[in-house]
Amino acid sequence: MKEIGDLLILFGFDSKPSIGRMKNSSWTQCTDAPKIWIDQVTADWKGFPFQIIKVNDLCFCALGEFTPSNFQSLNSLQKGVAKQTGSFLVFAWNESDSTWHAWTDRFGTLHAYYAWDGHRGALGTFSPAVTEAASRRVLDWEALAGWFSFGFFPADRTYYTDLHVLRPASHYIFDHSGRLLTQERYWNWKYQPDENRSYEDTIHEFGSLFNEVMSDALGVGRVAVPVSGGLDSRSTVAGISPEKSRDGRIWSYSYGYSDDSAEISIARQVSNARELPFQAYTIQPYLFDQIDRLLAYTEGFQDITQARQMFVRDEIAAHADSLIAALWGDVWLDEMGLSAYPNAADDDVLRRTLKKIRKKNGWLVHHLVLPHIGSDAIESLLEGFVQAELRQLRDIDDPDFRVKAFKTEQWSFRWSIPPTRVYQSAAWPRKIFYDTRLTDFFATVPVSFLSGRRLQIDYLKRFAPDLAWIAWQVYDANLYQYQYFDTWLLPKRALKKAWRVVRKHKVLERNWEVQFLCPQGRAGLDQWLLHPGLRLYEFVAPDHVRALLDDVFSSPKADNGYTVSMLLTFSTWLEKFG
């Protein structure tokens, strides 16, 4: 197995792609499969594990964690895809009928895109290259309404009307010209809580499965383990055996917004408890020095201030070949707020889901979206996006798990995954909580076992008591005492707050505060949001942008910080890829 930077399949023409993920990209035509172009790995982009296998009239290309089997036909290949546990994409050329096939993994943890301009098509892993080849480049203002309002694009929509992302757990078939013929799911959600398994047995089964998944993820090479003040990364540390923690391959790290960050302090205690090498970093203004690389990794699909791992990207590359990514554990191991309403009506589920994902973004909608779609359409449009996705999950009777499935299909797929490509640029991210062995298990756990992170907390108490005695950042108390957060621990919290007030010590909680509220941030925002001739000004007047920036610098708060972050992402995307 080798590594490639990106893959692009061109239909109807053979011209060499001219745009790649990195400035020093170099596309070459693949000699082992038709229509495929391969971009090379660089120091700034580690890309994908890659393999090509030919069987009879079938040639398939697998990216990521894909274990080949004895595939003799498309049917056997599809059955094999459904059994895979990791992050992967599979593309297959069927010579007998001149069709291309594509499969995504169950949760869409590696992204690919397709475009069709009416004459020719393209399919690949880097959206700007697909756009360049086969898009008419008409902005999709309805999709942008969703992006500004939710923080992620809805369904399979993107910036352009004819550019789409391949959805999770799906099989696509394209004809010889790149026209999409069919799209179908090969896996569907099932929630079947095991009411006969005791709570204690459920904890032990989770512990056994989790250790198995962690053992596989730590198998070979140098491994980075990000550690925070929360429970998910702590669980990954609990899953590292003493033998592995001492073999010299594992390196742990954490970062915070100040030298005395609670996140760093807790992470250091967690790492030290298991004798892991540990490095702490205090995040400094980096965004505008790294904005080109960061946009190349995320492709503009997420607010670029969210990917704070960019600050330590080069450190990860120097220390590791792979990385343990613990995202989405907090979703699987908690409820969605509907456990008390097992018979909630569909409309109530819709309202609660909208409330969970809706951002306060009045400025963005008013200045950018409404001129294109009208004020009367916006609410019904957003509601329609969510309703359509929930409707596809209507076979899940339990409303809490239905919302969890929705969040995984949409929020995770469109918002959480793009910044993991920052990790991927440096070291291969092993997404522990997307392993199907664990997710199949979570689909059997009654929601009452998960409420308030109950199962995860008791797992740590039973299997890693040394880590359970360390404070949980959100409660500033260990897992044996956190439930007294609002009773006898209240004086301790009040005293800490009073001490911060006396010291006039502001606790930074958001990356945009570090990146924007400093001289480098002001200069960077001026460059990308106020410089004469920006493409952004085709859609909004400079005076409105200037007033927005004056507001965030005079009175920074979550709402205007989000607005500026999204506007910055949109402007940089327009300049680089638009």
JSON list of C-alpha atoms in Angstrom, two decimals, residues 159 288 291-292 295 300 304 524 528-529 534 536 565-578:
[
{"chain": "A", "resi": 159, "resn": "TYR", "atom": "CA", "xyz": [-21.11, 26.28, -2.42]},
{"chain": "A", "resi": 288, "resn": "PHE", "atom": "CA", "xyz": [-3.51, 34.61, 9.37]},
{"chain": "A", "resi": 291, "resn": "ILE", "atom": "CA", "xyz": [-4.72, 30.66, 6.42]},
{"chain": "A", "resi": 292, "resn": "ASP", "atom": "CA", "xyz": [-3.73, 29.29, 2.99]},
{"chain": "A", "resi": 295, "resn": "LEU", "atom": "CA", "xyz": [-8.26, 26.63, 3.81]},
{"chain": "A", "resi": 300, "resn": "GLY", "atom": "CA", "xyz": [-13.92, 26.25, 3.24]},
{"chain": "A", "resi": 304, "resn": "ILE", "atom": "CA", "xyz": [-11.73, 28.22, 9.91]},
{"chain": "A", "resi": 524, "resn": "GLY", "atom": "CA", "xyz": [-5.61, 39.98, 9.04]},
{"chain": "A", "resi": 528, "resn": "TRP", "atom": "CA", "xyz": [-9.42, 39.60, 4.07]},
{"chain": "A", "resi": 529, "resn": "LEU", "atom": "CA", "xyz": [-12.54, 41.64, 4.81]},
{"chain": "A", "resi": 534, "resn": "LEU", "atom": "CA", "xyz": [-12.33, 41.75, -2.66]},
{"chain": "A", "resi": 536, "resn": "LEU", "atom": "CA", "xyz": [-16.85, 39.62, -1.12]},
{"chain": "A", "resi": 565, "resn": "SER", "atom": "CA", "xyz": [-15.56, 33.97, 11.61]},
{"chain": "A", "resi": 566, "resn": "MET", "atom": "CA", "xyz": [-18.06, 32.75, 8.99]},
{"chain": "A", "resi": 567, "resn": "LEU", "atom": "CA", "xyz": [-17.70, 35.92, 6.92]},
{"chain": "A", "resi": 568, "resn": "LEU", "atom": "CA", "xyz": [-13.92, 35.50, 6.98]},
{"chain": "A", "resi": 569, "resn": "THR", "atom": "CA", "xyz": [-14.25, 31.87, 5.86]},
{"chain": "A", "resi": 570, "resn": "PHE", "atom": "CA", "xyz": [-16.57, 32.89, 3.02]},
{"chain": "A", "resi": 571, "resn": "SER", "atom": "CA", "xyz": [-14.26, 35.70, 1.89]},
{"chain": "A", "resi": 572, "resn": "THR", "atom": "CA", "xyz": [-11.11, 33.57, 1.94]},
{"chain": "A", "resi": 573, "resn": "TRP", "atom": "CA", "xyz": [-12.93, 30.80, 0.06]},
{"chain": "A", "resi": 574, "resn": "LEU", "atom": "CA", "xyz": [-14.07, 33.32, -2.59]},
{"chain": "A", "resi": 575, "resn": "GLU", "atom": "CA", "xyz": [-10.52, 34.57, -3.06]},
{"chain": "A", "resi": 576, "resn": "LYS", "atom": "CA", "xyz": [-8.87, 31.16, -3.16]},
{"chain": "A", "resi": 577, "resn": "PHE", "atom": "CA", "xyz": [-11.47, 28.89, -4.75]},
{"chain": "A", "resi": 578, "resn": "GLY", "atom": "CA", "xyz": [-14.54, 30.95, -5.67]}
]
